[in-house]
Amino acid sequence: MQPVIDIHIHIQPLHMFRPQALAMIKRGRKDYADVERYSADPRLFLKFLDGLGIERAGLINYVSPEIMGFTPEVNEWIAKYCAAAPDRLLAFGSVLPRTVADAGAEVDRLAKLGIRALKLHPSHQVITPNSYRDGCAALAAVYERAQANGLPLMIHTGTSIFPGARNVHAQPILCDDVGIDFPNLTVILAHGGRPLWMEEAFFLVRRHKNMHMDISGIPPQKLLEYFPRIAEIADKVLWGTDWPGPGVPEITGNLEKFRALPLREDAKRKILYDNAARMFPR
Ligand SMILES: [Zn+2]
């Protein structure tokens, strides 16, 4: 079986969640007890990945004190978690400028801590991706230091239904400036702007040499409807699920449905593995 990387899984410190946000995760979810067990023990989570045939996983964490409840300590938490198997677990952390004294230095510190990539969640962090052009110098420092440390930056794009999420910040086109001003920064537009702004995401991935996208959170049966020309950008698309996010019941069915899509086998292989493997060399 061909190896697979799920670049977008939320293994998070559940104890930090605000009650309203945690209720969103639990709502209608039959496997919440598993989410708890996996979050508590990376060895159990690795067994779960083994059963799914998933070689590596990007574990997404970000600072969002007001809306989600996550403080900068999420970085220590996920770095420690992933240290159990650094060859298989990719720690995504984050630097939210207003929560640290020196945002650039914080990126350097996270790189040393074992964080492999950064996540910016504009709608949960209430920050606009291009606001460095509008006075937020600390955000430019985050991008500069991420670029210098070779840390890819995942930027959430598309709607979120978590209580308090401010979707005005999540439009992909706001990342066009990032592609212009930080051309060597590897960017992943999470969710390809779904379900409202797919054309913007597709445009940016084609326009900027280091801009990629992941297809997490998109029901696979909708993928070709959302991105009819996805084969043209098959070198810059990463597979992921967004499990256990709202609307993502489980991983296996997602993978099977993706494999069944009428796409060329080489495009599927790139999306399921090659592109992420190139971005995160062992
Ligand atoms: Zn996500």
mmCIF file with all atom_site columns, N, CA, C and O in Angstrom, residues 27 50 59 64-65 103 129 141 165 168 188 227 260 265:
data_model
loop_
_atom_site.group_PDB
_atom_site.id
_atom_site.type_symbol
_atom_site.label_atom_id
_atom_site.label_alt_id
_atom_site.label_comp_id
_atom_site.label_asym_id
_atom_site.label_entity_id
_atom_site.label_seq_id
_atom_site.pdbx_PDB_ins_code
_atom_site.Cartn_x
_atom_site.Cartn_y
_atom_site.Cartn_z
_atom_site.occupancy
_atom_site.B_iso_or_equiv
_atom_site.pdbx_formal_charge
_atom_site.auth_seq_id
_atom_site.auth_comp_id
_atom_site.auth_asym_id
_atom_site.auth_atom_id
_atom_site.pdbx_PDB_model_num
ATOM 1  N N  . ARG A 1 27  ? -19.988 17.519 19.572  1.00 0.00 ? 27  ARG A N  1
ATOM 2  C CA . ARG A 1 27  ? -21.337 17.441 19.022  1.00 0.00 ? 27  ARG A CA 1
ATOM 3  C C  . ARG A 1 27  ? -21.466 16.336 17.963  1.00 0.00 ? 27  ARG A C  1
ATOM 4  O O  . ARG A 1 27  ? -20.795 16.372 16.935  1.00 0.00 ? 27  ARG A O  1
ATOM 5  N N  . ASP A 1 50  ? -1.256  3.523  12.499  1.00 0.00 ? 50  ASP A N  1
ATOM 6  C CA . ASP A 1 50  ? -0.842  2.254  11.886  1.00 0.00 ? 50  ASP A CA 1
ATOM 7  C C  . ASP A 1 50  ? -2.048  1.543  11.276  1.00 0.00 ? 50  ASP A C  1
ATOM 8  O O  . ASP A 1 50  ? -1.988  1.049  10.147  1.00 0.00 ? 50  ASP A O  1
ATOM 9  N N  . LEU A 1 59  ? 0.223   17.610 13.238  1.00 0.00 ? 59  LEU A N  1
ATOM 10 C CA . LEU A 1 59  ? -0.667  17.813 14.392  1.00 0.00 ? 59  LEU A CA 1
ATOM 11 C C  . LEU A 1 59  ? -0.783  19.310 14.668  1.00 0.00 ? 59  LEU A C  1
ATOM 12 O O  . LEU A 1 59  ? 0.157   19.955 15.145  1.00 0.00 ? 59  LEU A O  1
ATOM 13 N N  . SER A 1 64  ? -4.865  30.706 20.625  1.00 0.00 ? 64  SER A N  1
ATOM 14 C CA . SER A 1 64  ? -6.140  31.402 20.410  1.00 0.00 ? 64  SER A CA 1
ATOM 15 C C  . SER A 1 64  ? -6.829  31.543 21.760  1.00 0.00 ? 64  SER A C  1
ATOM 16 O O  . SER A 1 64  ? -7.784  30.835 22.070  1.00 0.00 ? 64  SER A O  1
ATOM 17 N N  . PRO A 1 65  ? -6.304  32.457 22.594  1.00 0.00 ? 65  PRO A N  1
ATOM 18 C CA . PRO A 1 65  ? -6.799  32.504 23.979  1.00 0.00 ? 65  PRO A CA 1
ATOM 19 C C  . PRO A 1 65  ? -8.279  32.850 24.086  1.00 0.00 ? 65  PRO A C  1
ATOM 20 O O  . PRO A 1 65  ? -8.997  32.217 24.863  1.00 0.00 ? 65  PRO A O  1
ATOM 21 N N  . ALA A 1 103 ? 7.849   38.454 18.989  1.00 0.00 ? 103 ALA A N  1
ATOM 22 C CA . ALA A 1 103 ? 7.293   37.390 18.151  1.00 0.00 ? 103 ALA A CA 1
ATOM 23 C C  . ALA A 1 103 ? 8.367   36.692 17.311  1.00 0.00 ? 103 ALA A C  1
ATOM 24 O O  . ALA A 1 103 ? 8.349   35.471 17.146  1.00 0.00 ? 103 ALA A O  1
ATOM 25 N N  . PRO A 1 129 ? -4.063  38.069 7.702   1.00 0.00 ? 129 PRO A N  1
ATOM 26 C CA . PRO A 1 129 ? -2.744  37.598 7.253   1.00 0.00 ? 129 PRO A CA 1
ATOM 27 C C  . PRO A 1 129 ? -1.832  38.698 6.695   1.00 0.00 ? 129 PRO A C  1
ATOM 28 O O  . PRO A 1 129 ? -0.620  38.588 6.777   1.00 0.00 ? 129 PRO A O  1
ATOM 29 N N  . ALA A 1 141 ? 7.618   39.907 11.445  1.00 0.00 ? 141 ALA A N  1
ATOM 30 C CA . ALA A 1 141 ? 8.733   39.216 12.103  1.00 0.00 ? 141 ALA A CA 1
ATOM 31 C C  . ALA A 1 141 ? 8.478   37.704 12.160  1.00 0.00 ? 141 ALA A C  1
ATOM 32 O O  . ALA A 1 141 ? 9.392   36.899 11.967  1.00 0.00 ? 141 ALA A O  1
ATOM 33 N N  . ALA A 1 165 ? -15.850 32.754 15.907  1.00 0.00 ? 165 ALA A N  1
ATOM 34 C CA . ALA A 1 165 ? -14.910 32.811 14.778  1.00 0.00 ? 165 ALA A CA 1
ATOM 35 C C  . ALA A 1 165 ? -15.256 33.990 13.870  1.00 0.00 ? 165 ALA A C  1
ATOM 36 O O  . ALA A 1 165 ? -16.429 34.195 13.534  1.00 0.00 ? 165 ALA A O  1
ATOM 37 N N  . VAL A 1 168 ? -14.246 37.019 8.424   1.00 0.00 ? 168 VAL A N  1
ATOM 38 C CA . VAL A 1 168 ? -13.793 38.070 7.510   1.00 0.00 ? 168 VAL A CA 1
ATOM 39 C C  . VAL A 1 168 ? -12.265 37.990 7.305   1.00 0.00 ? 168 VAL A C  1
ATOM 40 O O  . VAL A 1 168 ? -11.757 38.432 6.282   1.00 0.00 ? 168 VAL A O  1
ATOM 41 N N  . ILE A 1 188 ? 0.969   26.921 3.274   1.00 0.00 ? 188 ILE A N  1
ATOM 42 C CA . ILE A 1 188 ? -0.102  25.955 2.971   1.00 0.00 ? 188 ILE A CA 1
ATOM 43 C C  . ILE A 1 188 ? -1.431  26.644 3.293   1.00 0.00 ? 188 ILE A C  1
ATOM 44 O O  . ILE A 1 188 ? -1.680  26.983 4.448   1.00 0.00 ? 188 ILE A O  1
ATOM 45 N N  . PHE A 1 227 ? -12.778 21.948 -6.892  1.00 0.00 ? 227 PHE A N  1
ATOM 46 C CA . PHE A 1 227 ? -11.525 22.204 -7.623  1.00 0.00 ? 227 PHE A CA 1
ATOM 47 C C  . PHE A 1 227 ? -11.469 21.370 -8.898  1.00 0.00 ? 227 PHE A C  1
ATOM 48 O O  . PHE A 1 227 ? -10.721 20.395 -8.984  1.00 0.00 ? 227 PHE A O  1
ATOM 49 N N  . ALA A 1 260 ? -10.831 6.850  -4.581  1.00 0.00 ? 260 ALA A N  1
ATOM 50 C CA . ALA A 1 260 ? -11.784 6.447  -5.629  1.00 0.00 ? 260 ALA A CA 1
ATOM 51 C C  . ALA A 1 260 ? -12.039 7.559  -6.649  1.00 0.00 ? 260 ALA A C  1
ATOM 52 O O  . ALA A 1 260 ? -12.713 7.335  -7.649  1.00 0.00 ? 260 ALA A O  1
ATOM 53 N N  . GLU A 1 265 ? -3.353  8.368  -11.152 1.00 0.00 ? 265 GLU A N  1
ATOM 54 C CA . GLU A 1 265 ? -2.707  7.758  -9.994  1.00 0.00 ? 265 GLU A CA 1
ATOM 55 C C  . GLU A 1 265 ? -1.499  8.576  -9.521  1.00 0.00 ? 265 GLU A C  1
ATOM 56 O O  . GLU A 1 265 ? -1.243  8.689  -8.322  1.00 0.00 ? 265 GLU A O  1
#
